[in-house]
Short mmCIF file of C-alpha atoms in Angstrom, two decimals:
data_model
loop_
_atom_site.label_atom_id
_atom_site.label_comp_id
_atom_site.label_asym_id
_atom_site.label_seq_id
_atom_site.Cartn_x
_atom_site.Cartn_y
_atom_site.Cartn_z
CA MET A 1 -13.68 -12.95 34.69
CA VAL A 2 -14.77 -15.67 32.27
CA VAL A 3 -12.25 -16.88 29.68
CA GLY A 4 -13.44 -18.60 26.54
CA VAL A 5 -11.43 -21.47 25.06
CA LEU A 6 -12.13 -22.40 21.44
CA ALA A 7 -13.17 -26.05 21.71
CA LEU A 8 -13.33 -27.30 18.15
CA GLN A 9 -10.33 -29.62 18.43
CA GLY A 10 -6.97 -29.77 20.21
CA SER A 11 -5.85 -29.07 23.79
CA PHE A 12 -8.78 -26.94 24.99
CA ASN A 13 -9.41 -29.07 28.11
CA GLU A 14 -5.80 -28.60 29.22
CA HIS A 15 -6.15 -24.81 29.04
CA ILE A 16 -9.39 -24.92 31.02
CA ALA A 17 -7.66 -27.06 33.67
CA VAL A 18 -4.86 -24.48 34.09
CA LEU A 19 -7.39 -21.65 34.36
CA LYS A 20 -9.21 -23.61 37.08
CA ARG A 21 -5.93 -23.96 39.01
CA LEU A 22 -5.68 -20.16 38.89
CA GLY A 23 -9.22 -19.74 40.19
CA VAL A 24 -10.60 -18.50 36.86
CA LYS A 25 -13.57 -19.95 34.99
CA GLY A 26 -12.86 -21.25 31.49
CA VAL A 27 -15.74 -22.11 29.15
CA GLN A 28 -15.76 -24.03 25.89
CA ILE A 29 -16.59 -21.98 22.79
CA ARG A 30 -18.09 -23.70 19.74
CA LYS A 31 -20.70 -21.23 18.48
CA PRO A 32 -20.42 -17.54 17.50
CA GLU A 33 -23.01 -16.36 20.04
CA GLN A 34 -21.01 -17.86 22.93
CA LEU A 35 -18.28 -15.25 22.38
CA GLN A 36 -20.64 -12.59 23.74
CA ASN A 37 -20.32 -14.07 27.24
CA VAL A 38 -16.53 -14.08 27.65
CA SER A 39 -13.99 -11.36 28.41
CA SER A 40 -11.10 -13.01 26.56
CA LEU A 41 -10.35 -16.01 24.39
CA ILE A 42 -7.71 -18.74 24.09
CA ILE A 43 -7.27 -20.52 20.76
CA PRO A 44 -5.51 -23.80 21.62
CA GLY A 45 -3.04 -25.97 19.79
CA GLY A 46 -4.26 -28.77 17.57
CA GLU A 47 -4.46 -29.53 13.86
CA SER A 48 -4.86 -26.09 12.29
CA THR A 49 -6.42 -27.27 9.02
CA THR A 50 -9.04 -29.34 10.86
CA MET A 51 -9.77 -26.48 13.25
CA ALA A 52 -10.18 -24.08 10.32
CA LYS A 53 -12.63 -26.39 8.56
CA LEU A 54 -14.70 -26.78 11.74
CA ALA A 55 -14.63 -23.02 12.37
CA GLU A 56 -15.85 -22.42 8.83
CA TYR A 57 -18.57 -25.06 9.21
CA HIS A 58 -19.85 -23.35 12.39
CA ASN A 59 -19.55 -19.89 10.76
CA LEU A 60 -17.14 -18.78 13.51
CA PHE A 61 -14.66 -16.73 11.48
CA PRO A 62 -16.71 -13.49 11.27
CA ALA A 63 -17.36 -13.56 15.04
CA LEU A 64 -13.72 -14.38 15.84
CA ARG A 65 -12.46 -11.51 13.66
CA GLU A 66 -14.91 -9.13 15.29
CA PHE A 67 -13.78 -10.31 18.75
CA VAL A 68 -10.17 -9.46 17.83
CA LYS A 69 -11.16 -6.08 16.35
CA MET A 70 -13.05 -5.18 19.54
CA GLY A 71 -9.72 -5.30 21.36
CA LYS A 72 -10.55 -8.20 23.66
CA PRO A 73 -7.50 -10.26 24.69
CA VAL A 74 -6.89 -13.32 22.53
CA TRP A 75 -4.10 -15.86 23.00
CA GLY A 76 -3.19 -18.38 20.33
CA THR A 77 -0.98 -21.38 21.13
CA CYS A 78 0.62 -23.38 18.31
CA ALA A 79 -2.30 -23.79 15.85
CA GLY A 80 -3.88 -20.76 17.52
CA LEU A 81 -0.79 -18.74 16.57
CA ILE A 82 -1.33 -19.71 12.92
CA PHE A 83 -4.97 -18.59 13.17
CA LEU A 84 -4.04 -15.14 14.51
CA ALA A 85 -1.27 -14.41 11.98
CA ASP A 86 -1.94 -12.04 9.10
CA LYS A 87 0.01 -14.39 6.82
CA ALA A 88 0.96 -18.07 6.94
CA ILE A 89 3.28 -20.01 4.66
CA GLY A 90 4.05 -23.72 4.34
CA GLN A 91 0.37 -24.58 4.35
CA LYS A 92 -1.30 -27.58 2.77
CA THR A 93 -2.61 -27.31 -0.79
CA GLY A 94 -5.45 -24.80 -0.85
CA GLY A 95 -4.31 -23.15 2.38
CA GLN A 96 -6.67 -22.35 5.22
CA GLU A 97 -8.71 -19.40 6.42
CA LEU A 98 -7.10 -17.17 9.06
CA ILE A 99 -8.51 -14.81 11.67
CA GLY A 100 -5.63 -12.36 11.34
CA GLY A 101 -4.88 -9.29 13.40
CA LEU A 102 -1.34 -10.21 14.42
CA ASP A 103 1.18 -8.39 12.21
CA CYS A 104 3.44 -11.34 11.49
CA THR A 105 4.17 -14.14 9.07
CA VAL A 106 4.06 -17.70 10.43
CA HIS A 107 5.76 -20.73 8.93
CA ARG A 108 3.48 -23.72 9.53
CA ASN A 109 5.32 -26.85 10.78
CA PHE A 110 8.61 -24.95 10.80
CA PHE A 111 10.24 -27.48 13.14
CA GLY A 112 9.18 -30.53 11.13
CA SER A 113 6.78 -33.42 11.51
CA GLN A 114 5.18 -34.95 14.60
CA ILE A 115 8.20 -37.16 15.35
CA GLN A 116 10.42 -34.06 15.44
CA SER A 117 8.46 -32.58 18.35
CA PHE A 118 10.66 -31.61 21.29
CA GLU A 119 10.92 -29.92 24.69
CA THR A 120 13.45 -27.26 25.69
CA GLU A 121 14.23 -24.69 28.37
CA LEU A 122 13.19 -21.36 26.87
CA PRO A 123 14.48 -18.03 28.28
CA ILE A 124 11.53 -15.67 28.91
CA PRO A 125 12.90 -12.40 30.35
CA GLY A 126 9.74 -10.41 29.51
CA ILE A 127 7.49 -12.87 31.34
CA VAL A 128 9.87 -13.14 34.31
CA ALA A 129 9.85 -9.33 34.65
CA LYS A 130 6.07 -9.43 35.24
CA GLU A 131 5.51 -12.87 36.76
CA GLY A 132 8.76 -13.68 38.57
CA GLY A 133 10.01 -17.24 38.90
CA PRO A 134 12.91 -18.97 37.11
CA PRO A 135 14.55 -17.27 34.09
CA SER A 136 13.21 -19.90 31.68
CA CYS A 137 10.15 -22.07 31.15
CA ARG A 138 9.79 -25.63 29.91
CA ALA A 139 8.48 -25.25 26.36
CA VAL A 140 6.77 -28.13 24.57
CA PHE A 141 6.89 -27.88 20.76
CA ILE A 142 4.57 -30.32 18.96
CA ARG A 143 4.81 -30.16 15.16
CA ALA A 144 5.21 -26.51 15.86
CA PRO A 145 5.07 -23.38 13.74
CA ALA A 146 7.50 -20.46 14.03
CA ILE A 147 7.19 -16.72 13.47
CA ILE A 148 9.52 -15.69 10.66
CA GLU A 149 8.67 -12.00 10.34
CA VAL A 150 7.05 -9.40 12.62
CA GLY A 151 5.78 -5.86 12.16
CA PRO A 152 7.07 -2.80 14.07
CA ASP A 153 4.35 -2.95 16.75
CA VAL A 154 4.97 -6.58 17.69
CA GLU A 155 6.88 -7.28 20.91
CA VAL A 156 9.06 -10.41 20.79
CA LEU A 157 8.73 -12.35 24.07
CA ALA A 158 10.83 -15.42 23.21
CA ASP A 159 13.04 -16.79 20.47
CA ILE A 160 15.02 -19.97 20.03
CA PRO A 161 18.28 -20.91 18.28
CA VAL A 162 17.79 -23.04 15.16
CA SER A 163 20.14 -25.33 13.27
CA SER A 164 21.09 -24.90 9.64
CA SER A 165 19.09 -28.03 8.76
CA GLU A 166 15.93 -26.46 10.20
CA THR A 167 16.40 -23.28 8.17
CA ALA A 168 17.72 -24.82 4.95
CA ASN A 169 14.34 -24.79 3.24
CA SER A 170 13.03 -21.56 4.72
CA ASN A 171 15.53 -18.80 4.01
CA PRO A 172 13.42 -15.88 5.27
CA ALA A 173 12.47 -17.90 8.33
CA ILE A 174 15.36 -16.74 10.45
CA GLN A 175 16.15 -13.78 12.59
CA SER A 176 19.94 -13.22 12.77
CA GLU A 177 21.76 -11.22 15.38
CA GLU A 178 24.26 -8.61 14.14
CA GLU A 179 27.09 -10.43 12.37
CA SER A 180 30.28 -10.89 14.22
CA THR A 181 32.60 -13.72 13.29
CA LYS A 182 29.81 -16.10 14.24
CA SER A 183 26.18 -15.13 14.21
CA GLU A 184 23.56 -17.12 16.09
CA LYS A 185 20.43 -17.79 14.07
CA LYS A 186 17.16 -17.60 15.95
CA VAL A 187 13.49 -17.91 15.19
CA ILE A 188 10.67 -16.19 17.09
CA VAL A 189 8.32 -18.39 19.13
CA ALA A 190 6.31 -15.94 21.30
CA VAL A 191 4.98 -12.43 20.66
CA LYS A 192 2.53 -9.84 21.96
CA GLN A 193 0.80 -7.09 20.00
CA GLY A 194 -1.81 -5.00 21.79
CA ASN A 195 -4.61 -7.36 22.81
CA LEU A 196 -3.02 -10.37 21.08
CA LEU A 197 -0.63 -12.93 22.57
CA ALA A 198 0.80 -15.87 20.61
CA THR A 199 3.10 -18.78 21.43
CA ALA A 200 4.39 -21.51 19.11
CA PHE A 201 4.60 -23.94 22.03
CA HIS A 202 2.15 -25.38 24.60
CA PRO A 203 2.30 -23.78 28.09
CA GLU A 204 -0.87 -25.66 29.03
CA LEU A 205 1.07 -28.96 28.99
CA THR A 206 3.42 -28.08 31.87
CA ALA A 207 3.07 -27.10 35.52
CA ASP A 208 4.29 -23.54 34.85
CA THR A 209 1.27 -21.21 35.01
CA ARG A 210 3.10 -17.96 34.27
CA TRP A 211 1.94 -17.67 30.65
CA HIS A 212 -1.69 -18.03 31.68
CA SER A 213 -1.18 -15.54 34.51
CA TYR A 214 0.41 -13.09 32.06
CA PHE A 215 -2.54 -13.48 29.69
CA LEU A 216 -5.15 -12.98 32.42
CA LYS A 217 -3.54 -9.68 33.34
CA MET A 218 -4.04 -8.47 29.75
CA VAL A 219 -7.80 -8.12 30.41
CA PRO A 220 -7.57 -5.06 32.71
CA GLU A 221 -4.73 -3.69 30.55
CA VAL A 222 -7.04 -3.62 27.54
CA GLU A 223 -10.07 -2.35 29.46
CA ASP A 224 -8.25 0.41 31.35
CA GLY A 225 -5.44 1.21 28.94
CA THR A 226 -3.00 0.63 31.81
CA SER A 227 -0.81 -2.15 33.10
CA ALA A 228 -3.31 -2.92 35.84
CA ILE A 229 -2.89 -6.23 37.63
CA VAL A 230 -5.66 -8.75 38.33
CA SER A 231 -6.51 -8.64 42.01
CA THR A 232 -4.94 -11.51 43.90
CA SER A 233 -7.28 -11.24 46.87
CA SER A 234 -9.38 -14.12 45.54
CA VAL A 235 -7.29 -15.35 42.60
CA ASP A 236 -3.77 -16.65 43.17
CA LEU A 237 -1.72 -15.92 40.06
CA THR A 238 1.71 -16.42 41.58
CA PHE A 239 4.13 -18.93 40.13
CA THR A 240 6.66 -19.43 42.89
CA ASP A 241 4.19 -20.83 45.42
CA ARG A 242 2.97 -23.56 43.10
CA SER A 243 3.98 -27.20 42.85
CA MET A 244 6.62 -27.85 40.21
CA ILE A 245 5.46 -31.38 39.33
CA ASP A 246 5.25 -31.44 35.54
CA LEU A 247 2.46 -33.21 33.71
CA PRO A 248 3.55 -36.52 32.09
CA ILE A 249 4.49 -35.09 28.71
CA PHE A 250 6.71 -37.22 26.47
CA GLN A 251 7.65 -39.58 29.32
#
């Protein structure tokens, strides 16, 4: 298994380092023809407008869209989530080109500017069901987007409560639970649809490898049409046996 990581800008080296810890080869992707040599692709976090301009300069968009249409697993983190969305709002003047394929609407910079970046414990029951480990993961949100609307075929893997100040300027940007006397407002931050996985946060910046393990197991799922699991005879994808020393993020 060879996983491509789009290496135009952003945290591509961090993703490759996590893949190496899991015994999987990650390769940098900068040209359209390089996509022919990988079984899946990670689009990392970074500055989405800059990444879009570089992708356009290298004529990558047609190849990336074809890669998605072929049904190969693609995971977008933060800026990568924006790339995969069918629709994005809150963009800079002129907008940016998208790859599309993920039936959702993303609000760019939903959580605010760089100084409003934050970390939180995020409940991930769907990931825990497949990967085990603690009931939540440490989620790092850096000038992060949020998913404000999803289609019927999109599986929500994680959402997060938001304050009224965060939603004041983005009315449709909230998912409310059924009204009782008090309703908790939440916004979606992780989804899966077929061969596509997307997270608004950065799993590559923590010691928790469960998101990468979950993504790697999507390769045989897509190829076989089953929930087949990557063999662990030579690749250790377990979470519980690993060191829990976090990387020095926001220390």
